[in-house]
C-alpha positions as a Python dict, from the first residue, in 0.01 Angstrom:
ca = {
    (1, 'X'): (0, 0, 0),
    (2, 'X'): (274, 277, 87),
    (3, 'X'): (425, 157, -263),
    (4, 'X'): (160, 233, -442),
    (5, 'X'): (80, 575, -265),
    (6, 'X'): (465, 670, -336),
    (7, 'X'): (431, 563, -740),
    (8, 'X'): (96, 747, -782),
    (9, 'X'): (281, 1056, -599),
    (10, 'X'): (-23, 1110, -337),
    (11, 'X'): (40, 1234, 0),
    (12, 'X'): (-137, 1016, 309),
    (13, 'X'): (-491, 1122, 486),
    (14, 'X'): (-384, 1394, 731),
    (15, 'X'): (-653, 1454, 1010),
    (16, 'X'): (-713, 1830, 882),
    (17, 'X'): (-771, 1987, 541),
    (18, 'X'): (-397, 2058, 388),
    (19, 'X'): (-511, 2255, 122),
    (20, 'X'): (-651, 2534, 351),
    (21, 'X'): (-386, 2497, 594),
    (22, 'X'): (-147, 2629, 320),
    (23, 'X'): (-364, 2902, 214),
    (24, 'X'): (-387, 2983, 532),
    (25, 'X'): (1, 3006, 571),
    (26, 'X'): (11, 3232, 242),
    (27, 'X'): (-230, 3454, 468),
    (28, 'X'): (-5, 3495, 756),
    (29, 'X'): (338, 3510, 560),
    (30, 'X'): (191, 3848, 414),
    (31, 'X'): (39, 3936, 718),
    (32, 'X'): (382, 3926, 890),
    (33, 'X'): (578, 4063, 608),
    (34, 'X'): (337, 4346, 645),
    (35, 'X'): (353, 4395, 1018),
    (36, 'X'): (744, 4358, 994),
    (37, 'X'): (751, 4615, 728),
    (38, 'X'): (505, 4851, 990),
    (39, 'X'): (747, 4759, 1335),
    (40, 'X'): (1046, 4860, 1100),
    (41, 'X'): (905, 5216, 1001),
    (42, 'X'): (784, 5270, 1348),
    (43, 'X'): (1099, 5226, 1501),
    (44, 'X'): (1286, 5426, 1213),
    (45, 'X'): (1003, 5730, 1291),
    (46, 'X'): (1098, 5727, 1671),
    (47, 'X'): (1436, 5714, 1637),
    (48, 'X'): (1420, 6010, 1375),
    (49, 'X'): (1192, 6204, 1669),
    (50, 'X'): (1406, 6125, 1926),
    (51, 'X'): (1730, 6274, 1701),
    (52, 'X'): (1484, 6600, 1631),
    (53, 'X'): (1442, 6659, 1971),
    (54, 'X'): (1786, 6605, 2137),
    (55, 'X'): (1886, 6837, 1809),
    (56, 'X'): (1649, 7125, 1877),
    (57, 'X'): (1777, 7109, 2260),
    (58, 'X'): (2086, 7141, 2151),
    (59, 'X'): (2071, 7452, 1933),
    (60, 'X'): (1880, 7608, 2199),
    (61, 'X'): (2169, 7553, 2394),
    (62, 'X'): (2413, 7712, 2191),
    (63, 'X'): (2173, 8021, 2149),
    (64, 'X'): (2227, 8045, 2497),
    (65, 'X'): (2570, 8083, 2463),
    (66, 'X'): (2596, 8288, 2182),
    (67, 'X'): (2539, 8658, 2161),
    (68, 'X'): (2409, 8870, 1878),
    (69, 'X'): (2140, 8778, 1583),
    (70, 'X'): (2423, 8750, 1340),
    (71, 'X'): (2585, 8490, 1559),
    (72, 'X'): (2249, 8331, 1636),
    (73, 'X'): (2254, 8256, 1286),
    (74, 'X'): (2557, 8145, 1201),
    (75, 'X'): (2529, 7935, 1470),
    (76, 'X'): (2177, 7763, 1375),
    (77, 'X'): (2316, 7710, 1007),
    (78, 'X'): (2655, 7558, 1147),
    (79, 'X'): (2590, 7464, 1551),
    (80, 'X'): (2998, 7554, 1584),
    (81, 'X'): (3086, 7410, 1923),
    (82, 'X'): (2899, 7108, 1889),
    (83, 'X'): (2977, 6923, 1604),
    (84, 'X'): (2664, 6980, 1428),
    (85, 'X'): (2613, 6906, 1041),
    (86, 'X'): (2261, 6955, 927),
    (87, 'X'): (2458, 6839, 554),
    (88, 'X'): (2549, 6558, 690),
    (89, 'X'): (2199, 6513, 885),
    (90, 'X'): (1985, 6548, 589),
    (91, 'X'): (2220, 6330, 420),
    (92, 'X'): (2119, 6027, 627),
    (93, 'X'): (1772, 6129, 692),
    (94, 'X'): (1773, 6113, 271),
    (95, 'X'): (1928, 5746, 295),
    (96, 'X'): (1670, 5649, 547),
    (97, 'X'): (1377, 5807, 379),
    (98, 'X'): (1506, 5622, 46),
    (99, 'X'): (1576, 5296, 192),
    (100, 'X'): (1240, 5269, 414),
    (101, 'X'): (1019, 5348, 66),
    (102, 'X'): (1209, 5077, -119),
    (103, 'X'): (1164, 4846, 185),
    (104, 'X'): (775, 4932, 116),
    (105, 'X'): (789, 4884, -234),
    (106, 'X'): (985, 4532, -183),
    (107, 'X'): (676, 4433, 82),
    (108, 'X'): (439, 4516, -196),
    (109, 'X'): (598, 4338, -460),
    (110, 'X'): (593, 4027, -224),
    (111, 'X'): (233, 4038, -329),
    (112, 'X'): (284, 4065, -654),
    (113, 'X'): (544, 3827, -682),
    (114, 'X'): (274, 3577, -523),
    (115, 'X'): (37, 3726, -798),
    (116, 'X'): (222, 3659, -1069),
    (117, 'X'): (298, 3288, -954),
    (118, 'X'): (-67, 3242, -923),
    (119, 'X'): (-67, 3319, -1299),
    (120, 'X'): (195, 3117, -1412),
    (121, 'X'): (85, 2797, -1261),
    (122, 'X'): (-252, 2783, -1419),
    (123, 'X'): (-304, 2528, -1718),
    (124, 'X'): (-547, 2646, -1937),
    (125, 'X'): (-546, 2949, -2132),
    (126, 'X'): (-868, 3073, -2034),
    (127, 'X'): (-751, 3067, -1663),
    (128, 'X'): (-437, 3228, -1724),
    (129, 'X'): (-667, 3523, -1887),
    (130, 'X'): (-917, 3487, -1573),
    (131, 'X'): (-624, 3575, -1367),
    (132, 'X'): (-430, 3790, -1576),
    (133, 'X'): (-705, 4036, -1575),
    (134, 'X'): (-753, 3999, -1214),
    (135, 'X'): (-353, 4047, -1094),
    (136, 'X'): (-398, 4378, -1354),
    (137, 'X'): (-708, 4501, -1160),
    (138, 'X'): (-547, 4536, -833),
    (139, 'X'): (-185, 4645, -951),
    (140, 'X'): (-258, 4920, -1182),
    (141, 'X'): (-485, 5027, -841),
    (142, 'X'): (-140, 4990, -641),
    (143, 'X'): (88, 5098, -927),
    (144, 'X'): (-150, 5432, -914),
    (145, 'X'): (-136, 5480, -568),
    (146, 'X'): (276, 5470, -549),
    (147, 'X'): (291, 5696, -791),
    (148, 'X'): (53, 5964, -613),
    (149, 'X'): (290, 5898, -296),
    (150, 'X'): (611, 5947, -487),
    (151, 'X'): (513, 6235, -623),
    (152, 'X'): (380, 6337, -287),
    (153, 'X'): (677, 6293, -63),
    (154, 'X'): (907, 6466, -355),
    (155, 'X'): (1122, 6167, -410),
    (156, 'X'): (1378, 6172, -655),
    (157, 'X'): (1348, 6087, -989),
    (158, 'X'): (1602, 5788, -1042),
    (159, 'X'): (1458, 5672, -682),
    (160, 'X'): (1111, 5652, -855),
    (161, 'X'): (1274, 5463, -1145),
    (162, 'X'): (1395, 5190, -914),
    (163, 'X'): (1053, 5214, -745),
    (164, 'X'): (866, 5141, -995),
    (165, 'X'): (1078, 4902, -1185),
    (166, 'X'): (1128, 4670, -897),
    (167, 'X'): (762, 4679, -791),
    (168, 'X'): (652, 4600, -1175),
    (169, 'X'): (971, 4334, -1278),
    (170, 'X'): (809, 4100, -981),
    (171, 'X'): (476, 4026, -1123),
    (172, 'X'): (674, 3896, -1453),
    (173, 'X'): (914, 3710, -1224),
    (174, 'X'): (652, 3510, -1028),
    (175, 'X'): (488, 3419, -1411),
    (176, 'X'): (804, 3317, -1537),
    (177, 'X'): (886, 3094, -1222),
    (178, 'X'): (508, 2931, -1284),
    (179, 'X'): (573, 2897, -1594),
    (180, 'X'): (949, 2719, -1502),
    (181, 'X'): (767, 2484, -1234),
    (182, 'X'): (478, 2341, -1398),
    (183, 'X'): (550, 2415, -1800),
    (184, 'X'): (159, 2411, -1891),
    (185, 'X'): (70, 2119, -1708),
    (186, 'X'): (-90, 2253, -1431),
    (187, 'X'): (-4, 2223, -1087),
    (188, 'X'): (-170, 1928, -951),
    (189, 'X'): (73, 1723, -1186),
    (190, 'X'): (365, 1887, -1176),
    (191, 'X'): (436, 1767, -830),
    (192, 'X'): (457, 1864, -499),
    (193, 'X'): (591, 2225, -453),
    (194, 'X'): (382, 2367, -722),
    (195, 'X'): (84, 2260, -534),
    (196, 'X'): (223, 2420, -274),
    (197, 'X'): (322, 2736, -387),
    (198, 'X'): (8, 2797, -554),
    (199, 'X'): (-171, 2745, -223),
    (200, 'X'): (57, 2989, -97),
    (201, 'X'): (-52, 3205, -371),
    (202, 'X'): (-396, 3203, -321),
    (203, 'X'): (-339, 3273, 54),
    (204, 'X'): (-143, 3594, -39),
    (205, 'X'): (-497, 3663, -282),
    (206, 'X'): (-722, 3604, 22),
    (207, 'X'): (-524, 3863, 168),
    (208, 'X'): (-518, 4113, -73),
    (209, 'X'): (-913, 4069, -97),
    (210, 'X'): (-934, 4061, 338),
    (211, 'X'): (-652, 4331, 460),
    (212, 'X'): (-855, 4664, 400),
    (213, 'X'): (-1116, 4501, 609),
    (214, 'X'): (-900, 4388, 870),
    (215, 'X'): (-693, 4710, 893),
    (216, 'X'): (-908, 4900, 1062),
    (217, 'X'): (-879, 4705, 1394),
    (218, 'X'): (-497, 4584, 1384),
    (219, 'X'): (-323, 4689, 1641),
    (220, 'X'): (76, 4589, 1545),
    (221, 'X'): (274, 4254, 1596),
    (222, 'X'): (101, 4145, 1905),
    (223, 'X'): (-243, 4083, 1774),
    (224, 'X'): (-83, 3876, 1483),
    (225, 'X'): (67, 3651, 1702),
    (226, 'X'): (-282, 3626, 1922),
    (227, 'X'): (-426, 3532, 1593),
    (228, 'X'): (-180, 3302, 1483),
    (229, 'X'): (-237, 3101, 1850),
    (230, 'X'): (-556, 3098, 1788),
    (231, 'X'): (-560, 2930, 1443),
    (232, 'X'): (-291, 2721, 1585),
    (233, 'X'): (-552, 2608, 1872),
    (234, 'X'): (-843, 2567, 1622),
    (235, 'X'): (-618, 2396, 1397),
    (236, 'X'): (-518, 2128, 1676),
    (237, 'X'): (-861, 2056, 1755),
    (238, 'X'): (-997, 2014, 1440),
    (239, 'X'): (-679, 1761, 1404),
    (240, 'X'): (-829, 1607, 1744),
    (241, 'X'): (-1163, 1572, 1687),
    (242, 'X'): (-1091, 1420, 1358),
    (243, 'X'): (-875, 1133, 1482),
    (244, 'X'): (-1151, 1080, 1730),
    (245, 'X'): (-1391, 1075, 1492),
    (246, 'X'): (-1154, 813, 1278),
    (247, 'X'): (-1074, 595, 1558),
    (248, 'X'): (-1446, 609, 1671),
    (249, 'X'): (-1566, 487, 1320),
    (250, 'X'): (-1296, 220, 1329),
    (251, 'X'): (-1398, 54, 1687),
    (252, 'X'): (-1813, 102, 1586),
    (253, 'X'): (-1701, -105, 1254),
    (254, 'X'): (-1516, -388, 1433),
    (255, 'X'): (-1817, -372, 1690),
    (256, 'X'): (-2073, -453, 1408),
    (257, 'X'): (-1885, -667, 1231),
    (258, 'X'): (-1820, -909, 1600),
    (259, 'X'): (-2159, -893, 1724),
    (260, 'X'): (-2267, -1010, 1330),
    (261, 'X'): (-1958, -1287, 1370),
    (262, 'X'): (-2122, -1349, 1720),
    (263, 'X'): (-2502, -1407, 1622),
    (264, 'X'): (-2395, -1567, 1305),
    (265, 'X'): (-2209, -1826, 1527),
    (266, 'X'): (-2469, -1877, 1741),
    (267, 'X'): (-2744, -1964, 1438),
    (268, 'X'): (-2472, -2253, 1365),
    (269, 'X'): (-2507, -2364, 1728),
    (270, 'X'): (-2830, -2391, 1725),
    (271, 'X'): (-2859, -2544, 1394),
    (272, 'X'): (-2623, -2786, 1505),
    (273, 'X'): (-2790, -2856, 1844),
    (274, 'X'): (-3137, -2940, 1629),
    (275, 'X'): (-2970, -3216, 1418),
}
C-alpha cells in the first residue's frame, strides 16, 4: 500500500484539510511581512523624533551661549561648538527616507510576486486570462497609488525609477517561475511544490481581498501573534476531533462486524444442536 501511494505521488490522509492549511500560511506570511515592514518604520520614525528633539535642545543651547542675531545665525546654520552638520543630517535622513520606501515597495511586490505565480501555474489558457485580468485590476490600483505617494513625498526621480521598476519586474518574475515549475501542465501534476506554492498564492490573494477590512482594527505585531495562536488552537482541535472521529468509526465497525460474527455463530449452534 505505501508503494503504491509513493508511485501514484499522493500524499497520506492527514486529520485536517492541507489545502486550507497552506492558504492559510500564504495569509499569515503576508500578514507578517506586512507587520514587519510597519514595526520597522515605526521604530525608524521614533528614532528620527528622538534625534529631532535632542537636536532642537541642543541649538537652543548654543543660542544660549551665543550673543548677537548675526551669531544666532551662524550658529543655527553651522551649531559651531557642537559638532553639528545639518549636511550631513539630511544626508542620512535622505538614505533612510530612500531605503524605508524601497523596503515598502519590496513588501508590496511580495504580493505581486505571489500574484504573478498564481498566474503562471494555471493550465489552461482561459484561466491564465481569468487571472491575468484579475492580478492587472489590483496592480494598476497599487501601481496608481505609489505613484501619487512618490510624487507626494518629492522623491527623486532615479529613486522613482527603481521604485517602480522593482515593484513592476516581480509580477513577470513570479509568471516566469510558474511557468518554469509546472510548463503548462498545471499544478496538480507537476508535483509537490507547485501545489504548494500555488496554495501559498492564493493565501497571499485572500489577503489582498481581506486586509482593507481587517486594517481598521490591527493593532501591530502582538495581535498577529494572538491570531496566529488561535488558528494554531483551532487547527489542533480540528486535528483532534478528527482522529476521534476516525478511531471512533474504526472501533463502531469492528463492533458490528463481531456482534454479526457473534449471532452468526450462534445460528450454527443452534442449527447444530437441532440435528
Amino acid at each position: 500500500m505505501k508503494k503504491a501511494k509513493e508511485t501514484d505521488g499522493r500524499l497520506p490522509e492527514l486529520p485536517i484539510y492541507l489545502a486550507a492549511l497552506i492558504m492559510c500560511s500564504g495569509f499569515f506570511m503576508m500578514y507578517l511581512v506586512e507587520e514587519l515592514v510597519h514595526v520597522y518604520i515605526t521604530s525608524r520614525e521614533n528614532k528620527t523624533a528622538n534625534t529631532s528633539f535632542t537636536r532642537v535642545l541642543s541649538i537652543r543651547r548654543n543660542n544660549d551661549e551665543e550673543e548677537g542675531e548675526t551669531q544666532v545665525i551662524k550658529t543655527l546654520e553651522t551649531s559651531q561648538g557642537h559638532g553639528h552638520s545639518h549636511l550631513a543630517i539630511q544626508s542620512d535622513d535622505t538614505i533612510v527616507s530612500a531605503l524605508r520606501g524601497l523596503l515598502v515597495v519590496l513588501a508590496l511586490s511580495i504580493h505581486e510576486l505571489f500574484e504573478g505565480l498564481a498566474v503562471g501555474l494555471e493550465a489552461s489558457a482561459r484561466s491564465v486570462w481569468y487571472m491575468f485580468g484579475a492580478v492587472s485590476a489590483h496592480k494598476y490600483i497599487i501601481a496608481f497609488c505609489i505613484g501619487v505617494e512618490l510624487l507626494a513625498a518629492g522623491t527623486k526621480r532615479w529613486l522613482s525609477i527603481v521604485y517602480i521598476f522593482t515593484f513592476s519586474f516581480v509580477s513577470a518574475l513570479g509568471i516566469g517561475v510558474g511557468i518554469l515549475l509546472v510548463g503548462g501542465a498545471g499544478a496538480a501534476s507537476a508535483g509537490l511544490y507547485s501545489v504548494v506554492l500555488q496554495g501559498l498564492a492564493c493565501g497571499t490573494l485572500v489577503y489582498v481581498v481581506f486586509f482593507e477590512v481587517w486594517r481598521q482594527d490591527r493593532t501591530g505585531i502582538m495581535q498577529f501573534l494572538c491570531a496566529v495562536a488561535g488558528f494554531a488552537l483551532m487547527v489542533g482541535l480540528e486535528a483532534v476531533a478528527e482522529s476521534l472521529q476516525a478511531d471512533y468509526y474504526v472501533k463502531f465497525q469492528y463492533s458490528a462486524h463481531y456482534s454479526v460474527l457473534t449471532s452468526f455463530q450462534e445460528e450454527q449452534e443452534s442449527l447444530d444442536r437441532t440435528r
